[in-house]
mmCIF file of N, CA and C in Angstrom:
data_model
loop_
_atom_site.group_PDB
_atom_site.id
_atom_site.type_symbol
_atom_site.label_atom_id
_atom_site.label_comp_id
_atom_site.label_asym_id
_atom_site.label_seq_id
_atom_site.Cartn_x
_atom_site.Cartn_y
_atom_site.Cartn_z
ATOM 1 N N UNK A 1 -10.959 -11.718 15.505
ATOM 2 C CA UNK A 1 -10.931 -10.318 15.145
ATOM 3 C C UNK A 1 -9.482 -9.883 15.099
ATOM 4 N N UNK A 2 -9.158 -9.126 14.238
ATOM 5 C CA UNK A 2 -7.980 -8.547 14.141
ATOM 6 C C UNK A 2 -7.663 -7.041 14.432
ATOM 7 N N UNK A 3 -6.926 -6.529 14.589
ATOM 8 C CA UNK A 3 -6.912 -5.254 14.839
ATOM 9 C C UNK A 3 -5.658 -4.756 14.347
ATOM 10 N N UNK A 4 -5.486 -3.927 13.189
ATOM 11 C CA UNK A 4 -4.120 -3.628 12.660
ATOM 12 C C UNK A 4 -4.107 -1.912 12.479
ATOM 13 N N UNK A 5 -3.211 -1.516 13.736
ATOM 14 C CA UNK A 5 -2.937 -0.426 13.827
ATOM 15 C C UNK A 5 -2.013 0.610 12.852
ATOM 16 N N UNK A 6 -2.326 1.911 12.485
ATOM 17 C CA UNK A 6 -1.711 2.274 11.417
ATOM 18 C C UNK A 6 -1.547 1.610 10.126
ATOM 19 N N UNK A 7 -2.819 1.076 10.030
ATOM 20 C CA UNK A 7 -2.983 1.032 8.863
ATOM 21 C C UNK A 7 -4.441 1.436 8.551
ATOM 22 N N UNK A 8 -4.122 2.272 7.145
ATOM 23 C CA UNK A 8 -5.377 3.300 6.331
ATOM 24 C C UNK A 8 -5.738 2.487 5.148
ATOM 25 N N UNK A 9 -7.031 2.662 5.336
ATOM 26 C CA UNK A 9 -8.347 1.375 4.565
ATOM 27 C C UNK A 9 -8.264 2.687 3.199
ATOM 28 N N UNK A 10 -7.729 2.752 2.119
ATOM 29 C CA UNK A 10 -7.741 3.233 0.691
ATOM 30 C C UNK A 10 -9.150 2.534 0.161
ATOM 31 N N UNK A 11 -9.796 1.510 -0.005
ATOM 32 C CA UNK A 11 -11.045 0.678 -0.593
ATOM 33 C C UNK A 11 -11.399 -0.523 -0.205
ATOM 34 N N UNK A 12 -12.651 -0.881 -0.392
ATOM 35 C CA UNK A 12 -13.251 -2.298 0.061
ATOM 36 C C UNK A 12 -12.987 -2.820 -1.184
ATOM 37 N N UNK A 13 -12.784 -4.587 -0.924
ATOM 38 C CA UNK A 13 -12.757 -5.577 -2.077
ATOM 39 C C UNK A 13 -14.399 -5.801 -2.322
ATOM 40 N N UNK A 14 -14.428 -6.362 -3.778
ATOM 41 C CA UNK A 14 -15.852 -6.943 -3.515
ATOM 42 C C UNK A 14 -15.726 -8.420 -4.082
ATOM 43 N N UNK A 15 -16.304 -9.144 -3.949
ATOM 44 C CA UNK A 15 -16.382 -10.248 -4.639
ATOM 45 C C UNK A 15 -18.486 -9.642 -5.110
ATOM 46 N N UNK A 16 -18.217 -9.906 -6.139
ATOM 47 C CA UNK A 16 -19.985 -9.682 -6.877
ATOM 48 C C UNK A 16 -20.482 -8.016 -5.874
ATOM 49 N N UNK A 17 -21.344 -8.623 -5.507
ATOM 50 C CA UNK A 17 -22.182 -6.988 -4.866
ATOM 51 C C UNK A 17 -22.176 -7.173 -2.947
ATOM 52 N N UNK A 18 -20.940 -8.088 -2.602
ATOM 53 C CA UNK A 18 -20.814 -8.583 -1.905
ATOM 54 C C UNK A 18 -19.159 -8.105 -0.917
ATOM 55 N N UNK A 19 -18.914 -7.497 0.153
ATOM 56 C CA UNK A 19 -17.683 -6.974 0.698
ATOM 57 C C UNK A 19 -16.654 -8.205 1.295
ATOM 58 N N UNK A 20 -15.928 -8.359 0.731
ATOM 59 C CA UNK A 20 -15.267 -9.725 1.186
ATOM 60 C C UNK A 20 -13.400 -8.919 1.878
ATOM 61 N N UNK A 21 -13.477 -7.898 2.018
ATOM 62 C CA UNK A 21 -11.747 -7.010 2.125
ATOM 63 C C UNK A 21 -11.781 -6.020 2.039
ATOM 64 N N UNK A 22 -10.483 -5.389 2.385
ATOM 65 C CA UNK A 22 -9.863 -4.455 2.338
ATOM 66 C C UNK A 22 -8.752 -4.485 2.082
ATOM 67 N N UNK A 23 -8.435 -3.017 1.295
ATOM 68 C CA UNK A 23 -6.812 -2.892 1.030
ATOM 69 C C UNK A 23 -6.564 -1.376 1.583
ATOM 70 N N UNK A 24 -5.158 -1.511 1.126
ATOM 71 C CA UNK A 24 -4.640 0.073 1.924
ATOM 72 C C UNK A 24 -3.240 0.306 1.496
ATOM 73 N N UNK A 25 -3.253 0.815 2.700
ATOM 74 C CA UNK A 25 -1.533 1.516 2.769
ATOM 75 C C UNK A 25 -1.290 1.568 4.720
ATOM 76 N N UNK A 26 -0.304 0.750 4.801
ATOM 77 C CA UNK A 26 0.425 0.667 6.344
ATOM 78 C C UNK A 26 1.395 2.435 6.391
ATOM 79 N N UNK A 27 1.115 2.560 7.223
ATOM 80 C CA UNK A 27 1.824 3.852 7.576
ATOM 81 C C UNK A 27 3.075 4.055 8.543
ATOM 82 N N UNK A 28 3.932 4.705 8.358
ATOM 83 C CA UNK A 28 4.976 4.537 9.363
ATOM 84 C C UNK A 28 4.529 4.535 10.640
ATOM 85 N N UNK A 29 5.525 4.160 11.758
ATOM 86 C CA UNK A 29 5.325 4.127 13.149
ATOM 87 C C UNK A 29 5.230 5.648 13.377
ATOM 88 N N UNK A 30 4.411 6.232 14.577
ATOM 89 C CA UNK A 30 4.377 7.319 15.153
ATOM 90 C C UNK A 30 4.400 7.216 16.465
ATOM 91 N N UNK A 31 5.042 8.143 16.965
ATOM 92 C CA UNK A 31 5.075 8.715 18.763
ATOM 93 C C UNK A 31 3.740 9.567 19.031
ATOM 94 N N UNK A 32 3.568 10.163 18.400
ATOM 95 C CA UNK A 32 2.330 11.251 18.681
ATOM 96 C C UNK A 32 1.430 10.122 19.884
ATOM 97 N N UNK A 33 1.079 11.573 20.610
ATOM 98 C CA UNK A 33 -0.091 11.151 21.517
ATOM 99 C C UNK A 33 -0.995 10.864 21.007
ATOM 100 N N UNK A 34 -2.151 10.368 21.745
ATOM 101 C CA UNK A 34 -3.598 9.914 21.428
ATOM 102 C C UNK A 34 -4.058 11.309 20.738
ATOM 103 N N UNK A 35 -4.875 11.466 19.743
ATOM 104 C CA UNK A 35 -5.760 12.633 19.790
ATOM 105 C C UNK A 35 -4.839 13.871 18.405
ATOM 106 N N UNK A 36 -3.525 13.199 18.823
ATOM 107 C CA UNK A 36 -2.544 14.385 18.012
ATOM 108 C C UNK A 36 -2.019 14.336 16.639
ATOM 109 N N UNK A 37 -1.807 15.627 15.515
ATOM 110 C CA UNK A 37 -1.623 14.750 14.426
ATOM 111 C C UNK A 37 -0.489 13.953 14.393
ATOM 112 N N UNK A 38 -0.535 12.862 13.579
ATOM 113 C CA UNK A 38 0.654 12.428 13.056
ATOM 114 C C UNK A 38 0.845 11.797 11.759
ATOM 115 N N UNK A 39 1.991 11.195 11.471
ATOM 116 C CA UNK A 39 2.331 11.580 10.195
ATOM 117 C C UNK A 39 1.727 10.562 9.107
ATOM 118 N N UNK A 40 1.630 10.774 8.204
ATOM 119 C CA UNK A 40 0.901 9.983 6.861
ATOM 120 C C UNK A 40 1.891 9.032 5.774
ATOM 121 N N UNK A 41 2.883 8.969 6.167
ATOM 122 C CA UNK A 41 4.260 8.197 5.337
ATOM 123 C C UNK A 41 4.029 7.183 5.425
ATOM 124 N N UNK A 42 3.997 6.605 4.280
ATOM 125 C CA UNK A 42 3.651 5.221 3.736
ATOM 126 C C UNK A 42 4.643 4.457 3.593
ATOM 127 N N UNK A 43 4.521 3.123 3.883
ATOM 128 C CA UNK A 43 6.346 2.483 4.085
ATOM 129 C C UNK A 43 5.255 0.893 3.225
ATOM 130 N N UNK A 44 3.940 0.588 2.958
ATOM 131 C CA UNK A 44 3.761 -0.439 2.427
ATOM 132 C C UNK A 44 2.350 -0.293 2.171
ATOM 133 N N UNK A 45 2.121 -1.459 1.791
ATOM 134 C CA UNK A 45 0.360 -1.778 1.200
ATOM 135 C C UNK A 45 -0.158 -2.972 1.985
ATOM 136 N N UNK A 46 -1.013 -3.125 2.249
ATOM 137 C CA UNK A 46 -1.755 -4.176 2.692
ATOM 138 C C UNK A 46 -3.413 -4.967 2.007
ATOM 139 N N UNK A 47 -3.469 -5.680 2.025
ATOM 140 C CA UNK A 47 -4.968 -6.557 1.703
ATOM 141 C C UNK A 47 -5.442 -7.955 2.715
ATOM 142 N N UNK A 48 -6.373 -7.350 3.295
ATOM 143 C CA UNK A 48 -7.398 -8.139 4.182
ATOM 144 C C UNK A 48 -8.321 -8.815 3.571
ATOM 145 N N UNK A 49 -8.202 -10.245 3.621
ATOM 146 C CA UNK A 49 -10.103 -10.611 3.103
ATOM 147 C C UNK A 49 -10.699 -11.362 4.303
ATOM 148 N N UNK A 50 -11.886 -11.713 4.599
ATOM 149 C CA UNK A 50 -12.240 -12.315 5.926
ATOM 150 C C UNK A 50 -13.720 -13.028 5.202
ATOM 151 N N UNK A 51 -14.562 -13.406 6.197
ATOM 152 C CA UNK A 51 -15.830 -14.122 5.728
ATOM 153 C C UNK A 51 -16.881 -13.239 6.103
ATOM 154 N N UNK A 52 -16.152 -12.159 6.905
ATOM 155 C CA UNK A 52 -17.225 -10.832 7.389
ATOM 156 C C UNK A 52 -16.373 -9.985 7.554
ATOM 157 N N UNK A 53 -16.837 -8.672 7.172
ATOM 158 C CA UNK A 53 -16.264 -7.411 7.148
ATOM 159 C C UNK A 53 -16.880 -6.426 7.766
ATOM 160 N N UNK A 54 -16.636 -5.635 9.027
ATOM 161 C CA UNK A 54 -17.116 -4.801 9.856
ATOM 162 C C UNK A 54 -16.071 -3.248 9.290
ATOM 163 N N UNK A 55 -17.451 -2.377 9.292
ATOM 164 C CA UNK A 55 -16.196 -1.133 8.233
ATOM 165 C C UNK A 55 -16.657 -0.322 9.556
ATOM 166 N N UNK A 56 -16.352 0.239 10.276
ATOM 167 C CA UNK A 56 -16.139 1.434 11.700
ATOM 168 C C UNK A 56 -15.306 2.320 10.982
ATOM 169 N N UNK A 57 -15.538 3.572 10.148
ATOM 170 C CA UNK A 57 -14.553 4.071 9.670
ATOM 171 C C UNK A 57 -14.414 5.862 10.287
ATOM 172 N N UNK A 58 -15.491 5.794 11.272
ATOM 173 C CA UNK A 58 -15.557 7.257 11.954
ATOM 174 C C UNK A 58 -16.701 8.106 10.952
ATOM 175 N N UNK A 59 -16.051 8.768 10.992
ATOM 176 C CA UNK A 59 -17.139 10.066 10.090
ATOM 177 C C UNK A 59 -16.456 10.617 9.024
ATOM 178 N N UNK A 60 -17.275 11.656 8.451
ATOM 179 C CA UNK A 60 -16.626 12.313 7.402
ATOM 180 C C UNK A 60 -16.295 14.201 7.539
ATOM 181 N N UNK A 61 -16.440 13.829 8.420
ATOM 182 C CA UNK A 61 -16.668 15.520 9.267
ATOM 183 C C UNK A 61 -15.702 16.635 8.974
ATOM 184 N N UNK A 62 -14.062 15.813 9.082
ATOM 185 C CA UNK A 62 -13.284 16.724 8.873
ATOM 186 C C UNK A 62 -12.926 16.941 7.298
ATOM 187 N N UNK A 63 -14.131 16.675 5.918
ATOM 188 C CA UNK A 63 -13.836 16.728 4.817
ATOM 189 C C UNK A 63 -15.346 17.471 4.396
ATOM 190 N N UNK A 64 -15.406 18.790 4.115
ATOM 191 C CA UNK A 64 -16.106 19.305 3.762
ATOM 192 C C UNK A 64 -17.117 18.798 2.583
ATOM 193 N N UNK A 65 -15.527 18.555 1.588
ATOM 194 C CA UNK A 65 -16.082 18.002 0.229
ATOM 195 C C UNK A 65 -17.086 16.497 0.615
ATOM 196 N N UNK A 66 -16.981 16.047 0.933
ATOM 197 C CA UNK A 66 -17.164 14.546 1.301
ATOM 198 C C UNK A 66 -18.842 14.888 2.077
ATOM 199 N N UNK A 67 -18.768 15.932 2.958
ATOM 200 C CA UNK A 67 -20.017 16.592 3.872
ATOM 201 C C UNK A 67 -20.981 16.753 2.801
ATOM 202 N N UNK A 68 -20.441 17.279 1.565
ATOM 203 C CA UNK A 68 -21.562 18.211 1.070
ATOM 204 C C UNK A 68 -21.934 17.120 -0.297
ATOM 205 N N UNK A 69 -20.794 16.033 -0.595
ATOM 206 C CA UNK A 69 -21.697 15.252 -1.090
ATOM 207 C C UNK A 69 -22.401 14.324 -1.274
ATOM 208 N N UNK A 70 -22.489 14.194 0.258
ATOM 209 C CA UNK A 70 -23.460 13.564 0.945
ATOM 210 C C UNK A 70 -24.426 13.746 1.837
ATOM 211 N N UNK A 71 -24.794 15.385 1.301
ATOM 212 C CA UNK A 71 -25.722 16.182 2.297
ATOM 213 C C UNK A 71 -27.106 15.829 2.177
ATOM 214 N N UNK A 72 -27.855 15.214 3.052
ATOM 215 C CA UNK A 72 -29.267 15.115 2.794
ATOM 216 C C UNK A 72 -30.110 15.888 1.675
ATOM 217 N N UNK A 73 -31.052 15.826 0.965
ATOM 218 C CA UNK A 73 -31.344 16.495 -0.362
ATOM 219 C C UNK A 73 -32.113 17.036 0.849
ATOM 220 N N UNK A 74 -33.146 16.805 2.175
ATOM 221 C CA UNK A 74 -33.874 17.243 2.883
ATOM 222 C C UNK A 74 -33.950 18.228 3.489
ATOM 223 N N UNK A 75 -32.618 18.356 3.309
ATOM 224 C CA UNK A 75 -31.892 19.770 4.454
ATOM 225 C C UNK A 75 -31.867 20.486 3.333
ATOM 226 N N UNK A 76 -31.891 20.376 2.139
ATOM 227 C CA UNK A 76 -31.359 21.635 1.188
ATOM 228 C C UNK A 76 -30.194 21.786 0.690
ATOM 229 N N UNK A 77 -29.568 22.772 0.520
ATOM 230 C CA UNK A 77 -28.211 23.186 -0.210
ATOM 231 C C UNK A 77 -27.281 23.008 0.756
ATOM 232 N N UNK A 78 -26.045 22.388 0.810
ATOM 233 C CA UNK A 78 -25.408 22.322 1.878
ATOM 234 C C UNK A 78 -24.821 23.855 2.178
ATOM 235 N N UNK A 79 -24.140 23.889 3.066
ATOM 236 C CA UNK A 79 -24.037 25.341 3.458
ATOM 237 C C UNK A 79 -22.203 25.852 2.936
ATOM 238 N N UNK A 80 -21.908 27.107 2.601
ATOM 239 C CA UNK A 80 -20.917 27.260 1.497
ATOM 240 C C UNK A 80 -19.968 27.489 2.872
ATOM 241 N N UNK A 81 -20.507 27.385 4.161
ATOM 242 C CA UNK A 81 -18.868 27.698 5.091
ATOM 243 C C UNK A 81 -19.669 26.988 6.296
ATOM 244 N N UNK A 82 -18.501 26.006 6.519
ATOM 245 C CA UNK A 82 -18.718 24.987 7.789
ATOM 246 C C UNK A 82 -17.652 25.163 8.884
ATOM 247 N N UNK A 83 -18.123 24.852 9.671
ATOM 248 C CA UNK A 83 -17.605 24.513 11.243
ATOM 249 C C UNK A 83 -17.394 23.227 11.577
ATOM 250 N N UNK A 84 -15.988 22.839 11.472
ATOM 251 C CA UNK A 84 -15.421 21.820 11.695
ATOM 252 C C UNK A 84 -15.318 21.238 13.042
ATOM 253 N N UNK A 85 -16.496 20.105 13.603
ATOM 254 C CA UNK A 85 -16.158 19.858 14.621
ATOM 255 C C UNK A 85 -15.682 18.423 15.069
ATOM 256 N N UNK A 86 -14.971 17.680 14.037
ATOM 257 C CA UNK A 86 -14.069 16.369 13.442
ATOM 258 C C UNK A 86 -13.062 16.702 13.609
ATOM 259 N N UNK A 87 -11.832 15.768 13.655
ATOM 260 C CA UNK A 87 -10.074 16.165 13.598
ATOM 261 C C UNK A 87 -10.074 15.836 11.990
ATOM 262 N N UNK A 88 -9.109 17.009 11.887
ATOM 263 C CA UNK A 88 -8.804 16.769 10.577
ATOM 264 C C UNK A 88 -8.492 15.433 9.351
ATOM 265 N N UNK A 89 -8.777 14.354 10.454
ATOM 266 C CA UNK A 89 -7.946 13.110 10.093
ATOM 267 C C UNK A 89 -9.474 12.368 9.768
ATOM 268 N N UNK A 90 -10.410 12.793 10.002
ATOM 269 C CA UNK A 90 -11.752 12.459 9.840
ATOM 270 C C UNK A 90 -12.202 12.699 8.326
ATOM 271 N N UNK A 91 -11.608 12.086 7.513
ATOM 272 C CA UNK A 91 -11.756 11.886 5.618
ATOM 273 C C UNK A 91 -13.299 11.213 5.226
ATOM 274 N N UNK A 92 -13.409 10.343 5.923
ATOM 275 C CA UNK A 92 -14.111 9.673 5.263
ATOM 276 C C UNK A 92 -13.398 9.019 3.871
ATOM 277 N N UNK A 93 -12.444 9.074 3.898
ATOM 278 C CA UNK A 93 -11.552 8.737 2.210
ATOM 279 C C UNK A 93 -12.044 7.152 2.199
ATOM 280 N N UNK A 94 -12.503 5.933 2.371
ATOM 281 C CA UNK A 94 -12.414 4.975 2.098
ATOM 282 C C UNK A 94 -14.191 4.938 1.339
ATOM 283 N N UNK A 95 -14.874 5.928 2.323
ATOM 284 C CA UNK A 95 -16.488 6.090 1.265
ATOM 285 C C UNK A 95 -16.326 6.570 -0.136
ATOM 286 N N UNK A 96 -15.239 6.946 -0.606
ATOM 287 C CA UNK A 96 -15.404 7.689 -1.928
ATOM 288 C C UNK A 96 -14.975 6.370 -3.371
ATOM 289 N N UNK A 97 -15.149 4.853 -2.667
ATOM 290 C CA UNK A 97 -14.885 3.942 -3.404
ATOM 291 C C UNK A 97 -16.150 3.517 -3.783
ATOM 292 N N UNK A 98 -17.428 3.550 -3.202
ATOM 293 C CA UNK A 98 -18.527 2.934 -2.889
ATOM 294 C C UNK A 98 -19.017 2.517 -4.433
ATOM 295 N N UNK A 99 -19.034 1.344 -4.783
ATOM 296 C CA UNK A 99 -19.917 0.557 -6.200
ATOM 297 C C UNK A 99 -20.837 1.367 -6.599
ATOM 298 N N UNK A 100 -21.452 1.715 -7.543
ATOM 299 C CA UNK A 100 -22.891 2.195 -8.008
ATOM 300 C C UNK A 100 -23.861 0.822 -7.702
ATOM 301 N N UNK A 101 -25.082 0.937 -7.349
ATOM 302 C CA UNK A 101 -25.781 0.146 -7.441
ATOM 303 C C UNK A 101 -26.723 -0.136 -8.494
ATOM 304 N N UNK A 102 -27.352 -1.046 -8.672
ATOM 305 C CA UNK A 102 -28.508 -0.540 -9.794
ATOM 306 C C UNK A 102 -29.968 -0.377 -9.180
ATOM 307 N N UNK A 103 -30.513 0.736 -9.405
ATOM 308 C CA UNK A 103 -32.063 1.342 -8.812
ATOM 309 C C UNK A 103 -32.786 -0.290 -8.701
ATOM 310 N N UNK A 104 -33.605 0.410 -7.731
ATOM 311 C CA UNK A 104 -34.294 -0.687 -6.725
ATOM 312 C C UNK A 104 -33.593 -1.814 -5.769
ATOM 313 N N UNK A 105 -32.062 -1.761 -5.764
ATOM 314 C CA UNK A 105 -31.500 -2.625 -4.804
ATOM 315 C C UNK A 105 -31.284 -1.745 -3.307
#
């Protein structure tokens, strides 16, 4: 297992309909405490491939847009003013790559 800190997952690779990577962008070093913002400056790119890919990417909480378009059809209309209870750093930005599938898979 690897673990590579400050660095932000931009999209999954695929090989066929199949997740074989990741790529990104490495971010500068930060001091910030645990919990606190810090900064988003990009100093490089990166690409991971492995034989298994585990995606832990948090939530999508602190992105409204991202909330609402992926709001259960069950619940109804998503709601036009939310309460943010995610850190702002909570994008969900790496779900907005996701393949189309084709119906019935």
């Amino acid at each position: 297992m690897r673990f590579a800190f400050r660095h932000q997952v931009d999209g999954l690779i695929f090989d066929g309909d199949q997740v074989s990577g990741v790529h990104g962008t490495v971010l500068e070093p930060d001091t910030a405490r645990r919990g606190a913002p810090s900064n988003r400056n990009a100093v490089g790119s990166f690409e991971f491939r492995a034989q298994a890919v585990v995606i832990a990417t948090g939530d999508i909480g602190g992105n409204h847009e991202q909330v609402r378009r992926w709001w259960p059809s069950r619940l109804g209309t998503p709601p036009q003013k939310m309460l943010t209870g995610s850190r702002s750093t909570s994008t969900g930005a790496c779900s907005t790559s996701r393949p189309s599938r084709a119906s019935g898979s």
